[in-house]
Coordinates of C-alpha atoms in Angstrom, one line a residue:
Chain A
M1 CA -11.8 -10.4 -0.6
E2 CA -10.2 -12.9 1.9
D3 CA -7.0 -12.4 3.8
H4 CA -5.1 -15.3 2.4
E5 CA -5.8 -14.1 -1.2
Y6 CA -4.4 -10.8 -0.4
E7 CA -1.3 -12.3 1.0
S8 CA -1.0 -14.5 -1.9
L9 CA -1.4 -11.6 -4.6
S10 CA 1.0 -9.3 -2.5
A11 CA 3.7 -12.0 -2.2
L12 CA 3.5 -13.0 -5.6
L13 CA 3.6 -9.5 -7.1
R14 CA 6.8 -9.0 -4.9
T15 CA 8.6 -12.1 -6.4
V16 CA 8.6 -10.5 -9.8
D17 CA 12.2 -9.7 -11.0
P18 CA 12.2 -6.9 -13.7
P19 CA 15.1 -7.3 -16.2
P20 CA 18.4 -5.4 -15.5
T21 CA 17.7 -1.8 -15.1
S22 CA 19.6 1.4 -16.7
V23 CA 18.2 3.4 -14.1
S24 CA 21.0 5.3 -12.1
V25 CA 20.1 7.4 -9.1
D26 CA 23.6 9.3 -9.7
A27 CA 22.6 10.2 -12.9
I28 CA 19.2 11.5 -11.9
L29 CA 20.9 13.4 -9.2
D30 CA 23.2 14.9 -11.8
A31 CA 20.2 15.9 -13.8
G32 CA 18.2 17.3 -11.1
R33 CA 21.2 19.4 -10.0
R34 CA 21.8 20.9 -13.2
G35 CA 18.2 21.7 -13.5
A36 CA 18.3 23.4 -9.9
R37 CA 21.4 25.3 -10.9
R38 CA 20.4 26.6 -14.3
R39 CA 19.6 30.3 -14.7
R40 CA 19.9 30.6 -18.3
V41 CA 19.9 28.0 -21.2
M42 CA 22.0 29.8 -24.1
A43 CA 21.8 27.8 -27.3
T44 CA 21.5 28.8 -30.8
A45 CA 19.4 27.0 -33.5
A46 CA 18.8 28.0 -37.1
A47 CA 15.3 28.5 -37.9
A48 CA 14.1 27.7 -41.4
S49 CA 14.6 31.0 -42.4
G50 CA 18.1 31.4 -41.1
I51 CA 17.4 33.5 -37.9
A52 CA 19.4 32.9 -34.8
I53 CA 17.3 31.7 -32.2
V54 CA 18.1 32.7 -28.5
L55 CA 16.7 30.6 -25.6
F56 CA 16.7 31.1 -22.1
G57 CA 15.6 29.1 -19.1
A58 CA 13.8 31.8 -17.1
V59 CA 13.0 29.9 -13.9
G60 CA 16.2 28.8 -12.4
A61 CA 16.0 31.6 -9.9
V62 CA 12.5 30.9 -9.1
A63 CA 13.2 27.1 -8.5
L64 CA 16.1 28.2 -6.1
T65 CA 14.2 30.4 -4.0
R66 CA 11.0 28.1 -3.7
Q67 CA 13.5 25.3 -2.6
G68 CA 15.6 27.9 -0.6
T69 CA 12.9 29.2 1.6
Q70 CA 11.1 25.9 2.5
A71 CA 12.3 24.0 5.5
P72 CA 14.1 20.7 4.6
P73 CA 11.7 17.8 5.0
S74 CA 11.6 15.6 8.1
T75 CA 10.6 12.2 8.5
A76 CA 8.4 12.9 10.9
S77 CA 6.0 14.4 8.5
H78 CA 5.3 11.0 6.7
K79 CA 2.4 9.9 8.6
V80 CA -0.9 9.0 7.2
S81 CA -3.8 11.5 7.6
T82 CA -7.1 12.0 6.1
T83 CA -7.6 15.7 6.7
P84 CA -6.0 18.0 4.1
T85 CA -3.5 20.8 5.5
A86 CA -3.7 24.4 4.9
I87 CA -4.5 26.0 1.6
P88 CA -1.2 26.3 -0.3
S89 CA -1.6 30.2 -0.9
V90 CA -0.8 30.5 2.9
T91 CA 2.2 28.1 2.7
D92 CA 3.4 28.7 -0.8
P93 CA 5.3 32.0 -1.3
N94 CA 5.3 31.6 -5.0
A95 CA 1.3 30.7 -5.4
A96 CA -0.2 32.9 -8.0
N97 CA -3.0 35.1 -6.6
C98 CA -6.0 33.3 -7.5
T99 CA -9.5 32.4 -5.9
I100 CA -10.5 28.8 -6.6
Q101 CA -14.0 28.0 -8.0
Q102 CA -14.7 24.4 -7.7
L103 CA -17.1 23.1 -10.1
P104 CA -20.2 21.0 -8.8
S105 CA -20.6 17.5 -10.3
P106 CA -23.5 16.5 -12.0
P107 CA -26.1 14.6 -9.6
G108 CA -25.1 11.0 -9.0
A109 CA -21.8 11.2 -10.7
M110 CA -18.1 12.3 -10.2
G111 CA -17.0 14.5 -13.0
D112 CA -13.7 14.2 -14.6
M113 CA -12.8 17.4 -16.7
M114 CA -10.7 16.6 -19.8
A115 CA -11.2 19.7 -21.9
A116 CA -11.9 23.3 -21.2
D117 CA -12.3 25.9 -23.9
P118 CA -10.1 29.1 -23.9
T119 CA -12.8 31.6 -22.7
G120 CA -13.6 29.7 -19.4
R121 CA -17.3 29.4 -20.3
F122 CA -17.2 25.6 -21.1
Q123 CA -15.6 22.7 -19.7
A124 CA -16.3 18.9 -20.4
G125 CA -15.3 15.6 -19.3
Q126 CA -16.2 11.9 -18.4
T127 CA -18.3 10.7 -15.6
D128 CA -17.8 8.0 -13.0
L129 CA -21.1 6.4 -11.5
G130 CA -19.2 5.0 -8.5
D131 CA -20.1 1.4 -9.3
G132 CA -17.4 0.5 -11.7
N133 CA -19.4 2.0 -14.6
Q134 CA -18.9 5.3 -16.7
G135 CA -21.7 7.8 -16.9
K136 CA -22.9 10.3 -19.3
P137 CA -20.5 13.1 -20.5
V138 CA -20.6 16.3 -18.3
L139 CA -20.7 19.7 -20.0
W140 CA -20.2 22.8 -17.7
T141 CA -21.8 26.0 -19.0
D142 CA -20.8 29.0 -16.9
G143 CA -20.1 26.9 -14.1
V144 CA -23.4 24.6 -14.4
P145 CA -23.0 20.9 -14.9
T146 CA -25.3 18.9 -17.4
L147 CA -25.2 15.4 -18.3
L148 CA -25.4 14.9 -22.4
T149 CA -27.6 12.4 -23.8
V150 CA -25.6 10.0 -26.0
P151 CA -26.3 7.4 -28.7
K152 CA -26.5 4.0 -27.7
A153 CA -23.4 3.2 -29.6
I154 CA -21.5 5.4 -27.4
M155 CA -23.2 4.3 -24.1
D156 CA -22.6 0.7 -24.8
T157 CA -18.7 1.3 -24.7
T158 CA -16.2 3.6 -23.1
Y159 CA -15.6 7.0 -24.4
S160 CA -13.4 10.1 -23.7
I161 CA -13.9 13.7 -24.1
N162 CA -11.3 15.2 -26.3
A163 CA -11.9 18.9 -26.7
V164 CA -14.6 21.4 -26.2
S165 CA -14.9 24.7 -28.1
S166 CA -16.1 28.2 -27.1
N167 CA -19.3 27.4 -28.6
G168 CA -19.9 24.4 -26.6
D169 CA -19.2 21.8 -29.2
L170 CA -17.3 18.8 -28.3
A171 CA -14.9 16.2 -29.8
L172 CA -15.5 12.6 -28.3
S173 CA -13.8 9.3 -29.0
T174 CA -14.3 5.7 -28.2
A175 CA -12.1 2.9 -29.1
S176 CA -13.5 2.5 -32.6
S177 CA -15.1 5.7 -33.2
A178 CA -15.0 9.4 -32.9
Y179 CA -17.9 12.1 -33.0
R180 CA -18.6 15.7 -33.0
Y181 CA -21.2 17.1 -30.7
H182 CA -23.1 20.1 -31.6
D183 CA -26.3 21.6 -31.0
G184 CA -27.4 18.6 -29.0
K185 CA -26.5 16.0 -31.6
F186 CA -23.4 13.6 -31.9
T187 CA -22.3 12.9 -35.7
K188 CA -19.7 10.3 -36.3
L189 CA -16.4 11.7 -37.7
S190 CA -15.5 10.1 -41.1
R191 CA -12.4 7.8 -41.8
L192 CA -9.8 8.7 -44.0
A193 CA -9.0 5.6 -46.7
G194 CA -6.4 3.5 -45.5
F195 CA -7.0 4.2 -41.7
S196 CA -9.1 2.5 -39.2
N197 CA -8.7 4.9 -36.2
N198 CA -9.7 8.5 -35.5
A199 CA -8.1 10.5 -32.9
P200 CA -9.6 13.9 -32.6
S201 CA -7.7 16.3 -30.4
G202 CA -8.8 19.9 -30.8
I203 CA -11.9 22.0 -32.0
A204 CA -12.2 25.3 -33.3
P205 CA -14.9 28.0 -32.3
N206 CA -16.4 27.1 -35.8
G207 CA -16.6 23.5 -35.0
D208 CA -13.7 22.3 -37.2
I209 CA -11.8 19.2 -35.6
V210 CA -8.3 18.4 -35.7
G211 CA -6.4 15.5 -35.0
W212 CA -4.9 12.2 -36.5
V213 CA -5.9 9.1 -38.0
D214 CA -4.0 5.8 -37.5
S215 CA -4.3 2.0 -38.1
D216 CA -2.7 -1.1 -36.2
G217 CA 0.3 -0.4 -38.5
S218 CA 2.5 2.1 -37.9
A219 CA 1.4 4.9 -40.4
F220 CA -0.6 7.9 -39.0
A221 CA -1.6 11.2 -40.5
A222 CA -2.7 14.8 -39.2
V223 CA -6.2 15.6 -40.5
V224 CA -9.0 18.1 -40.0
W225 CA -12.7 17.3 -40.0
P226 CA -14.3 20.5 -41.3
A227 CA -17.6 21.5 -39.6
D228 CA -19.0 23.0 -42.8
Q229 CA -18.5 19.8 -44.7
P230 CA -20.0 16.9 -42.8
G231 CA -18.7 13.7 -43.8
S232 CA -15.5 14.7 -45.1
V233 CA -12.0 14.6 -43.7
R234 CA -8.8 16.2 -44.9
K235 CA -5.1 15.2 -44.5
L236 CA -2.7 18.2 -43.6
A237 CA 0.1 18.4 -46.0
T238 CA 3.5 17.5 -44.6
P239 CA 7.0 17.4 -46.2
H240 CA 7.5 14.4 -48.2
G241 CA 4.1 13.1 -46.8
R242 CA 5.8 12.4 -43.3
S243 CA 3.4 11.1 -40.4
A244 CA 2.2 13.8 -38.2
E245 CA -0.2 14.6 -35.5
A246 CA -2.5 17.7 -35.1
M247 CA -3.1 18.6 -31.4
A248 CA -5.0 22.1 -31.5
I249 CA -6.5 24.5 -33.8
D250 CA -7.1 28.3 -32.8
A251 CA -9.7 30.6 -33.7
D252 CA -8.1 31.8 -36.9
G253 CA -7.6 28.2 -38.1
A254 CA -3.8 27.8 -37.4
I255 CA -3.2 24.3 -36.4
G256 CA -0.4 22.8 -34.2
G257 CA 1.2 19.5 -33.5
S258 CA 4.1 17.5 -34.4
L259 CA 5.6 15.7 -37.4
G260 CA 6.1 11.9 -36.5
D261 CA 5.0 11.6 -32.9
G262 CA 6.7 14.4 -31.0
G263 CA 9.4 14.0 -33.8
A264 CA 9.3 17.9 -34.4
P265 CA 7.0 20.8 -33.4
F266 CA 4.8 21.6 -36.3
V267 CA 2.4 24.5 -37.4
W268 CA -0.1 24.8 -40.1
S269 CA -1.2 28.2 -41.1
A270 CA -4.5 28.8 -41.9
N271 CA -3.9 28.4 -45.6
G272 CA -2.8 24.9 -45.0
Q273 CA 1.0 25.7 -45.5
G274 CA 3.1 23.9 -42.7
H275 CA 6.5 24.4 -41.2
E276 CA 8.6 22.8 -38.3
L277 CA 9.5 25.1 -35.3
A278 CA 12.9 25.6 -33.9
V279 CA 14.3 23.2 -31.4
P280 CA 17.5 24.5 -29.8
S281 CA 20.6 22.1 -29.7
G282 CA 20.6 20.1 -26.6
Y283 CA 17.0 19.4 -27.3
Q284 CA 15.4 17.0 -29.5
G285 CA 11.7 16.5 -30.9
G286 CA 8.9 18.3 -29.6
M287 CA 5.2 18.9 -30.0
V288 CA 2.7 22.0 -30.1
F289 CA -0.2 21.5 -27.5
S290 CA -1.9 25.1 -28.1
L291 CA -1.7 28.0 -30.2
S292 CA -3.4 31.5 -30.1
G293 CA -2.4 34.5 -32.3
D294 CA 1.5 34.6 -32.7
W295 CA 2.2 32.2 -29.9
A296 CA 2.5 28.5 -29.7
V297 CA 3.4 26.3 -26.8
G298 CA 4.2 22.7 -25.9
W299 CA 7.3 20.6 -25.2
V300 CA 10.8 20.1 -26.5
G301 CA 12.7 17.0 -25.5
V302 CA 15.8 17.0 -23.6
K303 CA 18.4 15.2 -25.7
G304 CA 19.8 12.0 -24.4
S305 CA 17.0 11.4 -22.0
T306 CA 13.3 10.7 -22.1
Q307 CA 12.6 14.0 -20.3
V308 CA 10.4 16.9 -21.7
V309 CA 10.3 20.5 -20.7
G310 CA 8.0 23.3 -21.5
A311 CA 8.5 25.4 -24.8
R312 CA 7.0 28.6 -26.2
W313 CA 7.3 29.8 -29.7
N314 CA 6.9 33.1 -31.2
L315 CA 5.2 32.2 -34.9
A316 CA 6.0 35.6 -36.2
T317 CA 9.6 35.8 -35.3
G318 CA 10.4 32.0 -35.0
N319 CA 12.1 32.7 -31.6
V320 CA 11.6 29.8 -29.0
N321 CA 12.0 29.8 -25.3
V322 CA 12.8 26.7 -23.5
Y323 CA 12.0 26.4 -19.8
A324 CA 14.3 23.5 -18.8
D325 CA 12.7 23.6 -15.1
Q326 CA 8.9 23.3 -16.2
D327 CA 6.9 20.5 -17.3
E328 CA 5.1 20.9 -20.7
A329 CA 3.2 24.0 -21.5
L330 CA -0.5 23.1 -22.1
A331 CA -2.4 26.3 -23.1
V332 CA -1.4 29.8 -24.3
N333 CA -3.2 32.9 -25.2
A334 CA -2.7 35.6 -27.9
H335 CA -0.7 37.8 -25.3
G336 CA 1.9 34.8 -24.9
D337 CA 0.8 33.9 -21.4
F338 CA 0.3 30.3 -20.7
V339 CA -0.4 27.4 -18.4
G340 CA 1.3 24.0 -17.7
G341 CA 2.2 21.3 -15.5
L342 CA 2.1 17.5 -15.5
G343 CA -0.1 17.3 -12.6
D344 CA 2.5 16.0 -10.1
S345 CA 2.3 18.8 -7.7
T346 CA 1.5 22.5 -8.6
G347 CA 0.4 23.6 -12.1
Y348 CA 2.1 26.9 -13.2
L349 CA 1.0 30.1 -14.8
F350 CA 3.5 32.3 -16.8
R351 CA 2.3 35.8 -17.0
D352 CA 4.0 39.2 -16.9
G353 CA 7.2 37.5 -17.5
T354 CA 7.2 35.4 -14.4
F355 CA 6.2 31.7 -13.3
K356 CA 3.9 31.3 -10.5
D357 CA 2.5 28.4 -8.8
L358 CA -1.2 27.1 -9.5
P359 CA -2.3 25.5 -6.2
G360 CA -5.2 23.3 -5.9
P361 CA -7.7 23.8 -3.0
A362 CA -6.1 21.2 -0.7
Y363 CA -2.3 20.9 0.0
G364 CA -0.4 18.6 -2.4
S365 CA -3.2 18.7 -5.0
E366 CA -2.0 17.4 -8.3
V367 CA -3.1 20.0 -10.8
T368 CA -3.4 20.0 -14.7
P369 CA -4.5 23.2 -16.0
R370 CA -6.2 23.0 -19.4
S371 CA -7.0 26.5 -20.7
I372 CA -6.1 30.2 -20.2
S373 CA -8.3 33.2 -21.3
A374 CA -7.2 35.8 -23.4
D375 CA -6.8 38.2 -20.5
G376 CA -4.9 35.4 -18.5
K377 CA -7.0 35.7 -15.6
T378 CA -9.4 32.6 -16.1
I379 CA -7.8 29.2 -15.9
A380 CA -9.8 25.9 -16.0
G381 CA -8.5 22.6 -15.1
T382 CA -8.2 20.0 -12.3
A383 CA -6.6 19.5 -8.9
Y384 CA -6.7 16.2 -7.6
S385 CA -6.3 15.5 -3.9
A386 CA -5.6 12.3 -2.3
S387 CA -7.9 13.3 0.6
S388 CA -11.6 12.2 0.0
N389 CA -12.9 15.5 1.6
A390 CA -11.2 18.1 -0.7
G391 CA -14.3 18.7 -2.9
S392 CA -14.6 18.6 -6.3
P393 CA -11.3 18.2 -8.4
N394 CA -12.8 20.3 -11.3
V395 CA -11.7 23.9 -10.9
I396 CA -11.7 27.4 -12.2
W397 CA -8.8 29.7 -11.1
H398 CA -9.9 33.4 -11.1
C399 CA -6.2 35.0 -11.2
Chain B
M1 CA 18.5 21.3 -3.1
R2 CA 20.0 21.6 0.4
S3 CA 22.6 18.8 1.0
D4 CA 20.6 17.6 4.1
A5 CA 17.2 17.2 1.9
E6 CA 19.2 15.7 -1.0
G7 CA 20.7 13.3 1.3
E8 CA 17.0 12.3 2.5
Y9 CA 15.9 12.1 -1.1
V10 CA 18.8 9.7 -1.9
E11 CA 18.2 7.6 1.0
Y12 CA 14.4 7.4 0.0
V13 CA 15.0 6.6 -3.5
K14 CA 17.4 4.0 -2.8
A15 CA 15.2 2.2 -0.4
R16 CA 12.2 2.4 -2.7
L17 CA 13.7 1.9 -6.0
P18 CA 13.2 -1.9 -6.2
R19 CA 9.4 -1.6 -5.4
L20 CA 9.3 1.4 -7.9
R21 CA 10.6 -0.7 -10.8
Q22 CA 8.5 -3.7 -9.9
A23 CA 5.5 -1.4 -10.3
A24 CA 6.5 0.1 -13.4
Y25 CA 7.2 -3.1 -14.8
L26 CA 4.2 -5.0 -13.9
L27 CA 2.0 -1.9 -15.3
C28 CA 3.3 -1.5 -18.7
G29 CA 5.2 -5.1 -19.2
D30 CA 8.2 -3.5 -20.9
A31 CA 11.6 -3.3 -19.2
H32 CA 12.7 -0.3 -21.3
R33 CA 9.5 1.6 -20.9
A34 CA 9.6 0.7 -17.2
D35 CA 13.0 2.3 -16.8
D36 CA 11.9 5.4 -18.7
I37 CA 8.7 5.6 -16.2
V38 CA 11.1 5.1 -13.1
S39 CA 13.7 7.7 -14.4
G40 CA 11.0 10.3 -15.2
T41 CA 9.2 9.7 -11.6
L42 CA 12.5 9.9 -9.7
L43 CA 13.5 13.2 -11.7
A44 CA 10.2 14.8 -11.1
L45 CA 10.5 13.8 -7.3
Y46 CA 13.8 15.6 -7.1
R47 CA 12.2 18.6 -8.5
H48 CA 9.2 18.4 -6.2
W49 CA 11.1 17.0 -3.2
S50 CA 10.1 19.4 -0.4
R51 CA 6.5 19.3 -1.5
A52 CA 6.4 15.4 -1.8
A53 CA 8.3 15.0 1.6
A54 CA 5.8 17.2 3.3
S55 CA 2.6 15.1 2.0
N56 CA 0.6 12.9 4.0
N57 CA 1.9 9.8 2.6
L58 CA 5.2 10.1 0.8
N59 CA 4.9 6.5 -0.8
A60 CA 1.5 7.3 -2.0
Y61 CA 2.5 10.5 -3.5
V62 CA 5.5 8.9 -5.5
H63 CA 3.3 6.1 -6.6
R64 CA 0.8 8.7 -7.9
M65 CA 3.4 10.1 -9.9
L66 CA 4.7 7.0 -11.4
V67 CA 1.2 5.8 -12.4
H68 CA 0.7 9.4 -14.0
R69 CA 3.8 8.5 -16.2
Y70 CA 2.5 5.1 -17.0
L71 CA -0.9 6.4 -18.1
D72 CA 1.0 9.2 -20.2
E73 CA -0.2 8.4 -23.8
K74 CA 0.6 11.5 -25.6
R75 CA 1.8 13.6 -22.6
L76 CA -1.3 15.5 -22.5
R77 CA -3.9 12.9 -22.5
W78 CA -2.5 10.6 -19.7
S79 CA -5.8 10.8 -17.8
R80 CA -7.8 10.1 -20.6
V81 CA -7.4 6.4 -19.9
V82 CA -10.9 5.1 -18.8
L83 CA -10.9 2.6 -16.2
T84 CA -14.1 1.0 -16.9
A85 CA -14.7 -1.6 -19.8
P86 CA -18.0 -2.7 -21.2
D87 CA -19.3 -5.9 -19.7
G88 CA -18.7 -8.9 -21.6
V89 CA -15.3 -7.8 -23.1
D90 CA -13.8 -10.8 -23.8
R91 CA -10.2 -11.5 -22.7
A92 CA -8.2 -14.5 -24.0
S93 CA -7.2 -16.7 -21.2
P94 CA -3.4 -16.7 -20.8
E95 CA -1.5 -19.7 -21.3
F96 CA 0.1 -20.2 -18.0
D97 CA 3.6 -21.7 -17.6
I98 CA 4.6 -23.6 -14.7
D99 CA 7.1 -20.8 -13.4
D100 CA 4.6 -18.8 -11.2
R101 CA 6.4 -15.5 -11.6
T102 CA 5.9 -15.6 -15.2
D103 CA 2.4 -16.7 -14.8
I104 CA 1.7 -13.7 -12.6
E105 CA 3.3 -11.3 -15.3
S106 CA 1.2 -13.0 -17.9
A107 CA -1.8 -12.8 -16.1
L108 CA -1.5 -9.3 -15.4
R109 CA -0.8 -8.3 -19.2
S110 CA -4.2 -10.2 -20.2
L111 CA -6.1 -7.9 -17.8
P112 CA -7.5 -4.3 -19.0
S113 CA -5.3 -1.6 -17.9
G114 CA -7.8 -0.3 -15.5
Q115 CA -7.9 -3.8 -13.5
R116 CA -4.1 -3.9 -13.8
A117 CA -3.3 -0.6 -12.3
V118 CA -5.5 -0.9 -9.5
L119 CA -4.2 -4.3 -8.4
V120 CA -0.5 -3.3 -8.8
L121 CA -1.4 -0.1 -6.6
R122 CA -3.2 -1.7 -4.1
Y123 CA -1.4 -5.2 -3.8
L124 CA 2.2 -4.3 -4.5
C125 CA 2.1 -0.7 -3.7
D126 CA 0.1 -1.0 -0.7
L127 CA -2.0 2.1 -1.4
S128 CA -5.3 2.1 0.2
V129 CA -8.7 2.2 -1.9
E130 CA -8.7 6.1 -1.4
E131 CA -5.4 6.6 -2.5
T132 CA -5.9 4.1 -5.5
A133 CA -8.8 6.4 -6.5
G134 CA -6.8 9.6 -6.2
A135 CA -4.1 8.3 -8.2
L136 CA -6.3 7.1 -10.9
H137 CA -8.7 10.0 -10.5
C138 CA -11.6 7.7 -10.3
S139 CA -14.2 7.0 -7.5
T140 CA -13.4 4.7 -4.6
G141 CA -16.4 2.6 -6.2
N142 CA -14.7 2.3 -9.3
V143 CA -11.7 1.1 -7.5
K144 CA -13.5 -1.4 -5.7
A145 CA -15.2 -2.7 -8.8
Q146 CA -12.2 -3.0 -11.0
T147 CA -10.5 -4.8 -7.8
S148 CA -12.9 -7.4 -7.6
R149 CA -13.0 -7.9 -11.7
G150 CA -9.1 -8.1 -11.6
L151 CA -9.3 -10.7 -8.6
A152 CA -11.8 -12.6 -10.2
A153 CA -9.6 -13.1 -13.4
L154 CA -6.6 -13.9 -11.3
R155 CA -8.4 -16.3 -8.8
P156 CA -7.6 -19.6 -10.8
L157 CA -3.9 -18.5 -10.8
L158 CA -3.9 -17.6 -7.1
A159 CA -5.9 -21.0 -6.2
R160 CA -3.3 -23.2 -8.2
I161 CA -0.5 -21.6 -6.4
G162 CA -2.4 -22.0 -3.1

């Protein structure tokens, strides 16, 4: 690419003048300071059963400690370097005590883990051949990667891996279709009448897949594709037939997601009965990303902003905990331990009542944990580093 | 946050805000969504300031955060955006206006999201190929391929403007 072309495009992009903004640095400072000061968010919300909900943001103290013990940044550190600095557990006093296992990539391709099963045995994702083309899906089994042969219809387009079960089954989608992978074979998921797009999101140990269907119009519906009835798809019941999304299914067949698109966190019991989960005052909207036994996790929205924060619900009592200083919670076990993080910095692990950081192998890695085991000690996910010599981004934390 | 650190944050954000707004707007093409992306990025930056400021390249770190929010579909699936498009996918040619600025916005919007993202990160945000690959979680080879496809699509516009 020629220099003058670079200059032309750079200059041209810099002339773009976005329409007037509502972004206020002062408002962001206020929000940031409130978050840092907050030790306890006390709010009440009436659950459907009328039980008062007590909430607390448990992490104010942790955040203050973390920020209080680090030296203020100096401008001298803003230099470009290609070597990663020290492993974070040395410099981060709040790092969880974990060893990091970096998963090998399959030969000739860079793997990108998108899904992990709760047990920690299976992880799956897309691959990048390094020449602008996508490779075959990768499935790690007990730490060993294999590339999966896919039908031509999938190889001819772009796919994403959406979920993997504790039996090594997958849910995969392309722009036009979705598939279940079981026992070496890909089978297309059926369409629900009136909807043109299938979006699988979660898969149970028995192979049942949950997700939603939509069209180019505005309607969408939460559905399940049962493994034992190939070719069928069933809509999940919602109040007044409201649109909904299903995001996850647990080993008992309970399903979590939202009414609307994050309009309200919602759970369907294994018997198909659905109910909204509590959202405390000061918050609005929410979604369940993961559920196990009596626990569900995800996010709730901060009222009056587009910010979302982590939340955990006890499905037996209706209680909700909102973690105002944490990003969305991504995976939970039956003990109520959970992991989360949007991948900006460290991820987090909540276990034994405290939050710890989940660092990547290189300082400043962007961490997204995807699964947590029943004992809370095995966590799979990704840790991307800006440095090219940080090794595989696909990792398992042994905590 | 201690007041000296907060002072540095404010100074950085005020200097960088116009570029971040340009990037968000060019990536998503919608002013309201761009504001959401920028606000979310700045708030997250406040929370992670000590870590961000200690990183090797603060600008690249912040642009990575911004791109994550742009790619954020269901707030879980942001990295599901796949950057490769099959060969032979037709893109309708944009109708170019006389106004150069509107041309570049339309031209970018007509590109697949992966090409748009690499061009904005490399030519507006000045990220290197490696940094761009890090932000988009793909290989440097993928970044180079997306760059050359994107530039090929924009070449007629760049030639006209000269």
